[in-house]
Amino acid sequence: MEIFDGQMCVFGGKSVSTSVNIDDFLLDYRCVDVTKTVEQAQPKWKLQNSASQFAMPPLAQHTTVYDRVNHVIVPFGGQSPNGFSKAINLAVYCSMFQAWGASNVLDRDIRRYVHTSVLQDKTGDMIIFGGASDPTTADGQDLNAGNGERWFDVNRLVLDDARHNAYNTSSNATLGSILKDDGQGTPDVIRGVIHHSSVLLNDTLMVVLGGDVYVNESAVMQPFDLLHIYNVDTMKWHTQECTGDIPPLRCAFSASQHERHIYIFGGVNVNDWSTFFNDLYELDTLTWTWRKMPTPNAPSPRYAHQMKTLGKYLIVTHGFIYYEDGTNGGDEDIYFYDLQKETFVTRYSPSGISKRELDTEWRVQRTGATDAVSAVCLLLVVLVALIAVYYMLSMLFTRSRPRPRRQSRGEGILSFVESYTETFRPSTHHARASQDTAMFATETKLAGLNARSHSMSEGTTTIIENEQQTNALRESKRHARILDEDAATPYVSRKLTLSARIPTYSSRRNSAHQTVHFTPSTQSEDIIELNTLSSHSDDDSLDEIRSPLAITN
């Protein structure tokens, strides 16, 4: 059982059967969210699926360590179903990607079970001690180290060669190396110990608790008043006497550490395999004194279960259980022991538990700044999407809309002339526009009555010499702007080229009498040269003069 990423997860295992058939193994791992309140009875276990195609290996009575630096859980040893051979590489679980996969660590050591393993954080080494091997732990064959062989010495499995070599400067170990400690040998009384527990104090001292060894083909359980401690750095063993409420002999119990205290719970007497325990003991590692803890509302006696410390709680789950009616079995309830209240409680609360203990401190924490950046990024994405949609819709609309009619040659010329004359009209010559406008308006009305009249405007007389051509010009509804190019010159001619579809005239002004003469042009039928003369005023009404006609006499 490991706690990572705010979850408490149980990996593998098997039913209460002692056989090793594939149907007896649990081929899954399940988790409970410990960042929320959890009830003791019927907790919300959630079956997890691997994000990769690599499935969790079927294992039971194995051990696991969690490397917080690399976010990987490494199971080691354990029993395998009949017919399953040992894998070439160790399977690991990446908590960050929530996926199983084959590691670069070769499974070189012969498998074992009912052993212990702890992780030294500063070196990244898995410290493996004790255990036994048989055909169920290797590849189904009676190997030299199988068939009931027990393991004596301490082994190191290098899980992070960079950290290992940085701490052990004289070492040049590679990833997956299995190093046998060459220091002081294991004391005879615990050589080949199984069903024990180990706790690593201060990342240096591995305390071995309980268990049993075979002496003359019988199990001899280890006492709790004399503990064996292994210094991982110096590779030396020493013993430590303990006092206080010494726990009864037992095996297959669980142990966990909280600050300077070590706790053990449950277990079984392997001499008869019928004496189960559900008591809790505390060991103070400063005074090396045992104390029996009160256990109101304790769960049923059990062994081969799991226990972890999380904040102020000891969490106990699963195991082989002995019920009061004399039957055996297991349950999926989770039991929480409150170390402050010294009692089992029916509900767990994450209040007061640090992010490091929950293994959630590596997550990206949301703050006001991160929320603001996220909002800005979201707005930019939405804006880009709207622009893209607008562009696509405009393109579709443009293609579906009928194209405008193309201008004819004559219309294009007239449009050019209008633009040309408007551009070059001086803005300062508006003073005389109103008078000329009135004059030409009067002349147009009189011309429509086909009468000849005389009109005076500023002493100017206009004589129409060709009335037929004048009427044709009026019906063409063409117009031209009369411009003065220079304010100093009151009457200036400008030549304009128009379409030949209308009658053609050339004009001149006699400055003495200010008379305009219209005569037929000598230009070809295709081109008209129209010389216009005018005297402008400031009135804008003279911008366009349609059919500039007048009646004389």
Coordinates of C-alpha atoms in Angstrom, one line a residue:
M1 CA 0.0 0.0 0.0
E2 CA 1.3 3.4 -1.0
I3 CA 0.0 7.0 -0.6
F4 CA 0.7 9.2 -3.6
D5 CA -0.9 12.1 -5.5
G6 CA -3.6 12.4 -2.8
Q7 CA -4.6 8.7 -3.1
M8 CA -4.1 5.6 -1.0
C9 CA -3.6 2.7 -3.3
V10 CA -3.4 -1.1 -2.8
F11 CA -1.5 -3.1 -5.5
G12 CA -2.2 -6.7 -6.3
G13 CA -2.6 -9.4 -3.7
K14 CA -4.6 -12.6 -3.6
S15 CA -7.6 -14.2 -2.0
V16 CA -7.5 -16.0 1.3
S17 CA -6.7 -19.2 -0.5
T18 CA -3.2 -20.6 -0.1
S19 CA -3.0 -21.8 -3.7
V20 CA -1.3 -19.8 -6.5
N21 CA -3.7 -20.3 -9.3
I22 CA -4.3 -17.3 -11.6
D23 CA -7.9 -17.1 -10.3
D24 CA -6.6 -16.5 -6.8
F25 CA -4.8 -13.3 -7.7
L26 CA -6.2 -9.8 -7.8
L27 CA -5.2 -8.4 -11.2
D28 CA -5.9 -4.8 -10.4
Y29 CA -5.0 -1.9 -8.1
R30 CA -7.6 0.2 -6.3
C31 CA -7.4 3.6 -4.7
V32 CA -9.2 5.9 -2.2
D33 CA -9.1 9.6 -2.4
V34 CA -7.6 10.8 0.9
T35 CA -7.9 14.5 0.1
K36 CA -11.5 14.1 1.0
T37 CA -13.4 12.7 4.0
V38 CA -13.5 8.8 4.0
E39 CA -15.9 6.6 5.9
Q40 CA -14.6 3.5 7.6
A41 CA -17.4 1.2 6.4
Q42 CA -17.8 0.7 2.7
P43 CA -15.2 3.2 1.5
K44 CA -15.3 4.4 -2.1
W45 CA -12.6 2.2 -3.6
K46 CA -12.0 3.1 -7.2
L47 CA -10.5 0.6 -9.6
Q48 CA -7.7 2.2 -11.6
N49 CA -6.8 1.5 -15.2
S50 CA -3.3 1.8 -16.5
A51 CA -2.9 4.6 -19.1
S52 CA -0.6 2.3 -21.0
Q53 CA -1.1 -1.1 -22.5
F54 CA 1.4 -2.5 -20.0
A55 CA -0.7 -4.2 -17.3
M56 CA 0.1 -4.6 -13.6
P57 CA 2.0 -7.9 -13.0
P58 CA 0.1 -10.5 -10.9
L59 CA 1.8 -10.5 -7.5
A60 CA 1.1 -11.4 -3.9
Q61 CA 3.1 -11.1 -0.7
H62 CA 5.4 -8.6 -2.4
T63 CA 6.8 -5.3 -1.2
T64 CA 6.6 -1.8 -2.8
V65 CA 8.5 1.4 -2.3
Y66 CA 7.6 4.9 -3.6
D67 CA 10.3 7.2 -4.9
R68 CA 8.9 10.7 -4.5
V69 CA 11.7 12.2 -6.5
N70 CA 11.0 10.2 -9.7
H71 CA 7.3 9.6 -9.0
V72 CA 7.6 5.9 -9.5
I73 CA 6.3 2.9 -7.4
V74 CA 8.5 -0.1 -7.6
P75 CA 7.2 -3.5 -6.5
F76 CA 9.7 -6.2 -5.7
G77 CA 9.4 -10.0 -5.3
G78 CA 6.2 -11.7 -4.4
Q79 CA 4.5 -14.9 -5.6
S80 CA 3.3 -15.3 -9.2
P81 CA 0.6 -17.6 -10.5
N82 CA 1.4 -21.0 -11.8
G83 CA 2.7 -20.9 -15.4
F84 CA 4.0 -17.3 -15.1
S85 CA 7.7 -16.8 -15.6
K86 CA 9.8 -14.0 -14.1
A87 CA 9.9 -10.9 -16.3
I88 CA 13.1 -9.6 -17.7
N89 CA 12.6 -6.1 -16.4
L90 CA 11.0 -4.9 -13.3
A91 CA 7.5 -3.4 -13.7
V92 CA 7.1 0.1 -12.2
Y93 CA 4.1 2.4 -11.8
C94 CA 4.5 6.1 -12.7
S95 CA 2.2 8.1 -10.4
M96 CA 2.5 11.2 -12.5
F97 CA 1.2 9.6 -15.7
Q98 CA -0.8 6.9 -13.9
A99 CA 0.6 4.1 -16.0
W100 CA 2.4 0.8 -15.6
G101 CA 5.5 0.1 -17.7
A102 CA 8.6 -1.9 -18.0
S103 CA 11.5 -0.1 -16.4
N104 CA 15.2 -0.1 -17.4
V105 CA 15.9 -2.1 -14.2
L106 CA 16.7 -5.7 -14.9
D107 CA 15.1 -8.2 -12.5
R108 CA 18.4 -9.8 -11.8
D109 CA 17.8 -10.9 -8.2
I110 CA 15.9 -14.2 -7.6
R111 CA 12.4 -13.4 -6.5
R112 CA 11.4 -13.8 -2.9
Y113 CA 8.4 -13.2 -0.7
V114 CA 7.6 -12.5 2.9
H115 CA 10.6 -10.2 2.9
T116 CA 10.9 -6.4 3.6
S117 CA 12.1 -3.5 1.6
V118 CA 12.6 0.2 2.5
L119 CA 13.8 3.2 0.4
Q120 CA 16.7 5.4 1.3
D121 CA 15.7 8.8 -0.1
K122 CA 19.1 10.3 -0.3
T123 CA 20.6 7.5 -2.4
G124 CA 17.5 6.2 -4.2
D125 CA 18.4 2.7 -3.1
M126 CA 15.8 0.0 -2.3
I127 CA 17.1 -1.9 0.8
I128 CA 15.9 -5.5 0.7
F129 CA 16.2 -7.9 3.6
G130 CA 15.2 -11.4 4.5
G131 CA 12.5 -13.4 2.7
A132 CA 12.2 -16.9 1.1
S133 CA 12.2 -18.3 -2.4
D134 CA 10.3 -21.3 -3.8
P135 CA 8.9 -22.3 -7.2
T136 CA 6.1 -19.8 -6.8
T137 CA 8.5 -16.8 -6.7
A138 CA 10.8 -17.7 -9.6
D139 CA 9.8 -19.3 -12.9
G140 CA 8.1 -22.4 -11.6
Q141 CA 11.2 -24.5 -11.4
D142 CA 13.3 -25.7 -8.5
L143 CA 16.3 -23.4 -8.8
N144 CA 19.4 -23.5 -6.7
A145 CA 18.1 -20.6 -4.7
G146 CA 14.5 -21.8 -4.8
N147 CA 12.7 -24.7 -3.2
G148 CA 12.4 -23.1 0.2
E149 CA 15.7 -21.2 0.2
R150 CA 15.9 -18.3 2.7
W151 CA 17.9 -15.1 2.3
F152 CA 20.4 -13.9 4.9
D153 CA 22.2 -10.7 3.8
V154 CA 21.1 -7.2 2.9
N155 CA 20.9 -6.3 -0.8
R156 CA 20.6 -2.9 -2.4
L157 CA 18.8 -2.3 -5.7
V158 CA 19.9 0.9 -7.3
L159 CA 16.8 2.8 -8.6
D160 CA 18.5 6.1 -9.3
D161 CA 22.2 5.8 -10.2
A162 CA 22.7 9.6 -10.2
R163 CA 21.6 10.0 -6.6
H164 CA 23.5 6.8 -5.6
N165 CA 26.8 7.9 -7.1
A166 CA 26.4 11.5 -5.8
Y167 CA 26.1 10.2 -2.3
N168 CA 28.6 7.4 -2.6
T169 CA 31.4 9.2 -4.4
S170 CA 33.6 6.2 -4.7
S171 CA 30.8 4.2 -6.3
N172 CA 30.1 3.9 -10.0
A173 CA 26.9 1.9 -9.9
T174 CA 24.6 1.7 -12.8
L175 CA 20.8 1.7 -12.9
G176 CA 19.4 -1.6 -11.7
S177 CA 22.6 -2.8 -10.1
I178 CA 22.1 -5.2 -7.2
L179 CA 24.8 -4.5 -4.6
K180 CA 25.5 -6.9 -1.7
D181 CA 26.6 -5.1 1.4
D182 CA 30.2 -6.0 2.2
G183 CA 30.2 -4.8 5.8
Q184 CA 29.4 -6.8 8.9
G185 CA 27.4 -9.9 8.2
T186 CA 23.8 -10.4 9.4
P187 CA 23.6 -11.7 13.0
D188 CA 22.9 -15.4 13.2
V189 CA 19.7 -15.1 15.1
I190 CA 18.0 -13.2 12.3
R191 CA 19.6 -14.9 9.3
G192 CA 16.9 -15.9 6.9
V193 CA 14.1 -14.1 8.8
I194 CA 10.7 -14.0 7.3
H195 CA 7.3 -12.5 8.2
H196 CA 9.0 -9.6 9.8
S197 CA 8.7 -5.8 9.4
S198 CA 11.4 -3.1 8.8
V199 CA 11.3 0.7 9.4
L200 CA 13.9 3.2 8.3
L201 CA 14.7 5.8 10.9
N202 CA 16.2 9.1 9.9
D203 CA 16.9 7.7 6.4
T204 CA 19.8 5.7 8.0
L205 CA 18.8 3.1 10.6
M206 CA 16.8 0.1 9.5
V207 CA 15.0 -1.4 12.5
V208 CA 14.0 -5.0 12.1
L209 CA 11.0 -6.1 14.1
G210 CA 9.6 -9.6 14.9
G211 CA 9.4 -12.3 12.3
D212 CA 10.6 -15.9 12.5
V213 CA 13.6 -18.0 11.5
Y214 CA 13.9 -21.7 11.0
V215 CA 16.0 -23.6 13.5
N216 CA 16.0 -27.4 13.2
E217 CA 13.1 -27.2 10.8
S218 CA 10.9 -25.3 13.3
A219 CA 9.8 -21.6 13.4
V220 CA 11.4 -19.5 16.1
M221 CA 9.8 -16.1 16.5
Q222 CA 11.9 -13.1 17.3
P223 CA 11.3 -11.2 20.6
F224 CA 10.5 -7.5 20.8
D225 CA 12.6 -6.7 23.8
L226 CA 15.8 -7.1 21.7
L227 CA 15.8 -5.4 18.3
H228 CA 18.3 -5.6 15.5
I229 CA 19.2 -2.4 13.8
Y230 CA 21.2 -2.0 10.6
N231 CA 23.1 1.2 9.7
V232 CA 22.5 1.6 5.9
D233 CA 25.5 4.0 5.5
T234 CA 28.1 2.1 7.5
M235 CA 26.7 -1.4 6.7
K236 CA 27.0 -2.5 10.3
W237 CA 24.5 -4.2 12.7
H238 CA 23.9 -3.6 16.3
T239 CA 21.2 -4.6 18.9
Q240 CA 19.0 -2.5 21.0
E241 CA 17.3 -3.5 24.2
C242 CA 13.8 -2.3 24.8
T243 CA 11.6 -1.9 27.9
G244 CA 8.0 -1.2 28.8
D245 CA 5.0 -3.2 27.6
I246 CA 6.8 -5.7 25.5
P247 CA 4.4 -7.1 22.7
P248 CA 3.8 -10.8 22.6
L249 CA 5.6 -12.8 19.9
R250 CA 4.0 -12.6 16.5
C251 CA 4.6 -12.6 12.8
A252 CA 3.0 -11.2 9.6
F253 CA 2.1 -7.9 11.5
S254 CA 2.3 -4.4 10.1
A255 CA 4.6 -1.6 11.2
S256 CA 4.6 2.2 10.5
Q257 CA 6.5 5.2 11.7
H258 CA 5.1 8.5 12.9
E259 CA 7.7 11.1 13.9
R260 CA 10.0 9.4 16.5
H261 CA 7.5 6.5 17.2
I262 CA 7.1 3.1 15.6
Y263 CA 3.7 1.4 15.7
I264 CA 2.9 -2.3 15.2
F265 CA -0.6 -3.7 14.8
G266 CA -2.1 -7.2 14.5
G267 CA -0.2 -10.4 13.5
V268 CA -0.4 -14.1 14.1
N269 CA 1.5 -16.8 16.0
V270 CA 3.0 -19.0 13.3
N271 CA 3.5 -21.9 15.7
D272 CA -0.2 -22.6 15.5
W273 CA -1.5 -20.1 12.9
S274 CA -4.6 -19.8 15.0
T275 CA -3.7 -17.0 17.4
F276 CA -4.6 -13.7 15.8
F277 CA -3.9 -10.2 17.2
N278 CA -5.7 -6.9 16.9
D279 CA -3.7 -4.9 19.5
L280 CA -1.6 -1.8 18.9
Y281 CA 1.9 -1.0 20.4
E282 CA 4.0 2.1 20.3
L283 CA 7.8 2.2 20.5
D284 CA 9.5 5.4 21.5
T285 CA 12.8 5.4 19.6
L286 CA 14.4 8.0 22.0
T287 CA 13.9 5.9 25.1
W288 CA 13.3 2.5 23.4
T289 CA 10.2 2.0 25.5
W290 CA 7.2 0.0 24.4
R291 CA 3.7 1.1 25.3
K292 CA 0.4 -0.7 24.7
M293 CA -2.1 1.7 23.1
P294 CA -5.8 1.7 23.9
T295 CA -7.8 0.3 21.0
P296 CA -11.5 1.1 21.4
N297 CA -13.5 0.1 18.3
A298 CA -10.6 -2.0 17.1
P299 CA -11.1 -4.0 13.9
S300 CA -11.2 -7.8 13.9
P301 CA -7.8 -9.6 14.5
R302 CA -5.9 -10.1 11.3
Y303 CA -2.5 -10.7 9.8
A304 CA -0.8 -10.1 6.4
H305 CA -2.6 -6.7 6.3
Q306 CA -1.3 -3.2 5.4
M307 CA -0.8 -0.1 7.6
K308 CA 0.4 3.4 6.8
T309 CA 0.7 6.6 8.7
L310 CA -1.0 9.7 7.2
G311 CA -1.0 12.8 9.4
K312 CA -2.4 11.9 12.8
Y313 CA -3.9 8.7 11.5
L314 CA -2.8 5.1 11.3
I315 CA -4.6 3.5 8.4
V316 CA -5.2 -0.2 8.4
T317 CA -6.8 -2.2 5.6
H318 CA -7.3 -5.7 4.1
G319 CA -5.5 -8.7 5.6
F320 CA -6.4 -12.3 6.5
I321 CA -9.0 -12.0 9.2
Y322 CA -10.2 -14.2 12.0
Y323 CA -13.8 -13.7 12.9
E324 CA -15.5 -14.3 16.3
D325 CA -17.5 -17.2 14.8
G326 CA -14.3 -19.0 14.0
T327 CA -14.4 -18.3 10.3
N328 CA -11.7 -16.7 8.2
G329 CA -11.9 -14.2 5.4
G330 CA -11.2 -10.6 4.5
D331 CA -12.9 -7.2 4.2
E332 CA -12.5 -4.0 2.2
D333 CA -13.2 -1.6 5.1
I334 CA -10.5 1.0 6.1
Y335 CA -9.8 1.5 9.7
F336 CA -8.5 4.9 11.0
Y337 CA -6.7 5.2 14.4
D338 CA -6.5 8.7 15.7
L339 CA -3.2 9.1 17.4
Q340 CA -4.3 12.2 19.2
K341 CA -7.5 10.8 20.5
E342 CA -6.0 7.3 20.8
T343 CA -9.0 5.5 19.5
F344 CA -10.3 4.0 16.2
V345 CA -12.7 6.5 14.5
T346 CA -15.3 5.8 11.9
R347 CA -14.4 8.8 9.7
Y348 CA -11.2 10.2 8.3
S349 CA -10.7 13.9 7.7
P350 CA -7.8 15.4 5.7
S351 CA -7.8 18.5 7.8
G352 CA -4.4 19.4 9.1
I353 CA -2.5 17.0 6.8
S354 CA 0.3 18.6 4.8
K355 CA 0.6 18.4 1.0
R356 CA 3.9 16.6 1.3
E357 CA 2.3 13.8 3.3
L358 CA -0.5 13.6 0.7
D359 CA 2.1 13.8 -2.1
T360 CA 0.3 16.7 -3.8
E361 CA 2.9 19.4 -3.4
W362 CA 4.3 18.7 -6.8
R363 CA 1.0 19.7 -8.5
V364 CA 0.8 23.1 -10.1
Q365 CA -1.0 25.2 -7.5
R366 CA -3.8 27.5 -8.7
T367 CA -3.4 31.1 -7.6
G368 CA -4.9 34.4 -8.6
A369 CA -2.1 35.0 -11.0
T370 CA -2.4 31.6 -12.7
D371 CA -6.2 32.1 -12.9
A372 CA -5.7 35.5 -14.6
V373 CA -3.2 34.1 -17.1
S374 CA -5.5 31.2 -17.8
A375 CA -8.4 33.7 -18.4
V376 CA -6.3 35.8 -20.8
C377 CA -5.2 32.7 -22.7
L378 CA -8.8 31.6 -23.0
L379 CA -9.9 35.0 -24.2
L380 CA -7.2 35.0 -26.9
V381 CA -8.2 31.6 -28.0
V382 CA -11.9 32.6 -28.3
L383 CA -10.9 35.8 -30.2
V384 CA -8.8 33.9 -32.7
A385 CA -11.7 31.5 -33.2
L386 CA -14.2 34.3 -33.8
I387 CA -11.8 36.0 -36.3
A388 CA -11.4 32.7 -38.1
V389 CA -15.2 32.1 -38.2
Y390 CA -15.8 35.7 -39.4
Y391 CA -13.2 35.3 -42.2
M392 CA -14.7 32.0 -43.3
L393 CA -18.3 33.4 -43.3
S394 CA -17.2 36.5 -45.2
M395 CA -15.5 34.3 -47.9
L396 CA -18.6 32.2 -48.3
F397 CA -20.8 35.3 -48.5
T398 CA -18.6 36.9 -51.1
R399 CA -18.6 33.8 -53.3
S400 CA -22.4 33.4 -53.0
R401 CA -23.2 37.1 -53.7
P402 CA -23.7 38.0 -57.4
R403 CA -20.9 40.0 -58.9
P404 CA -21.6 43.7 -59.8
R405 CA -22.3 44.6 -63.5
R406 CA -19.2 45.6 -65.3
Q407 CA -19.2 49.2 -66.5
S408 CA -19.4 50.0 -70.2
R409 CA -16.7 51.9 -71.9
G410 CA -18.7 55.1 -72.0
E411 CA -19.8 54.8 -68.4
G412 CA -16.2 54.3 -67.4
I413 CA -15.1 57.4 -69.2
L414 CA -17.8 59.6 -67.7
S415 CA -17.0 58.3 -64.2
F416 CA -13.3 59.2 -64.8
V417 CA -14.3 62.7 -66.0
E418 CA -16.4 63.3 -63.0
S419 CA -13.7 62.2 -60.7
Y420 CA -11.1 64.2 -62.6
T421 CA -13.0 67.4 -62.6
E422 CA -14.0 67.1 -58.9
T423 CA -10.4 66.5 -57.9
F424 CA -9.1 69.7 -59.7
R425 CA -11.8 72.1 -58.7
P426 CA -10.2 74.8 -56.5
S427 CA -11.9 75.0 -53.2
T428 CA -11.4 78.8 -53.1
H429 CA -13.6 79.5 -56.1
H430 CA -17.0 79.4 -54.6
A431 CA -17.8 83.1 -54.4
R432 CA -19.6 83.4 -57.7
A433 CA -21.3 80.0 -57.9
S434 CA -24.8 81.1 -56.8
Q435 CA -25.2 83.7 -59.6
D436 CA -24.1 81.3 -62.3
T437 CA -26.4 78.7 -60.9
A438 CA -29.4 81.0 -61.0
M439 CA -28.5 82.0 -64.5
F440 CA -28.2 78.5 -65.9
A441 CA -31.4 77.3 -64.1
T442 CA -33.3 80.1 -65.8
E443 CA -31.8 79.4 -69.1
T444 CA -32.7 75.7 -68.8
K445 CA -36.4 76.5 -68.1
L446 CA -36.6 78.9 -71.0
A447 CA -35.0 76.4 -73.4
G448 CA -37.6 73.8 -72.5
L449 CA -40.4 76.1 -73.8
N450 CA -38.4 76.5 -77.1
A451 CA -38.6 80.2 -76.7
R452 CA -36.0 82.8 -77.3
S453 CA -35.5 85.2 -74.4
H454 CA -32.9 87.4 -73.1
S455 CA -31.3 86.9 -69.7
M456 CA -28.9 89.1 -68.0
S457 CA -26.6 88.1 -65.2
E458 CA -23.7 90.3 -64.3
G459 CA -24.0 91.9 -67.7
T460 CA -23.5 88.5 -69.5
T461 CA -25.4 87.6 -72.6
T462 CA -25.5 84.1 -73.9
I463 CA -26.3 83.4 -77.5
I464 CA -27.3 80.0 -78.7
E465 CA -26.4 79.6 -82.3
N466 CA -27.7 76.1 -82.9
E467 CA -30.9 75.3 -81.1
Q468 CA -31.2 71.8 -82.5
Q469 CA -27.9 70.8 -81.3
T470 CA -28.6 72.5 -77.9
N471 CA -31.8 70.3 -77.5
A472 CA -29.8 67.2 -78.3
L473 CA -27.3 68.1 -75.7
R474 CA -30.1 68.7 -73.1
E475 CA -31.6 65.2 -73.9
S476 CA -28.3 63.5 -73.5
K477 CA -28.4 64.5 -69.8
R478 CA -24.6 64.8 -69.8
H479 CA -22.9 67.2 -67.6
A480 CA -19.5 68.6 -67.0
R481 CA -18.0 70.7 -64.3
I482 CA -16.9 74.2 -65.0
L483 CA -13.7 74.9 -63.3
D484 CA -11.3 77.7 -62.7
E485 CA -7.8 76.6 -62.3
D486 CA -6.4 79.8 -61.0
A487 CA -8.1 82.3 -58.8
A488 CA -6.3 85.2 -60.5
T489 CA -7.7 84.4 -63.9
P490 CA -11.5 84.7 -63.9
Y491 CA -12.1 82.8 -67.2
V492 CA -10.0 79.9 -68.1
S493 CA -10.7 77.2 -70.6
R494 CA -10.1 73.5 -69.9
K495 CA -10.3 70.8 -72.5
L496 CA -12.2 67.7 -71.6
T497 CA -12.4 64.5 -73.7
L498 CA -15.8 62.7 -73.6
S499 CA -17.6 60.0 -75.4
A500 CA -18.7 60.7 -79.0
R501 CA -22.2 59.4 -78.3
I502 CA -23.5 63.0 -77.7
P503 CA -23.4 66.1 -80.0
T504 CA -20.0 67.7 -80.1
Y505 CA -19.4 71.4 -79.3
S506 CA -16.5 73.7 -79.0
S507 CA -17.0 77.0 -77.1
R508 CA -15.2 80.2 -76.5
R509 CA -15.8 83.3 -74.4
N510 CA -15.4 86.8 -75.5
S511 CA -14.2 88.6 -72.4
A512 CA -15.4 92.0 -73.7
H513 CA -19.1 91.0 -73.7
Q514 CA -18.7 87.8 -71.7
T515 CA -20.5 85.8 -74.5
V516 CA -20.3 82.1 -74.9
H517 CA -20.5 80.7 -78.5
F518 CA -21.3 77.1 -79.1
T519 CA -20.4 75.8 -82.6
P520 CA -20.1 72.3 -84.0
S521 CA -16.8 70.8 -83.4
T522 CA -14.5 69.7 -86.1
Q523 CA -13.3 66.7 -84.1
S524 CA -14.0 63.2 -85.3
E525 CA -17.1 61.4 -84.2
D526 CA -15.2 59.3 -81.7
I527 CA -13.7 62.2 -79.7
I528 CA -15.2 65.4 -78.2
E529 CA -13.2 68.4 -77.0
L530 CA -15.3 70.5 -74.8
N531 CA -13.8 73.9 -73.8
T532 CA -15.7 75.1 -70.8
L533 CA -15.5 78.5 -69.3
S534 CA -17.1 79.8 -66.3
S535 CA -17.0 82.3 -63.5
H536 CA -17.4 80.5 -60.2
S537 CA -18.8 81.6 -56.9
D538 CA -18.7 80.2 -53.4
D539 CA -22.0 78.3 -53.8
D540 CA -21.6 74.6 -54.0
S541 CA -24.8 74.3 -56.0
L542 CA -22.6 74.8 -59.2
D543 CA -20.7 71.6 -58.6
E544 CA -22.8 69.9 -61.3
I545 CA -24.4 71.9 -64.2
R546 CA -26.7 69.8 -66.3
S547 CA -27.4 70.9 -69.9
P548 CA -25.8 74.3 -69.8
L549 CA -28.2 76.0 -72.2
A550 CA -29.5 79.6 -72.5
I551 CA -31.9 81.5 -74.8
T552 CA -30.9 84.7 -76.5
N553 CA -32.9 87.6 -77.9

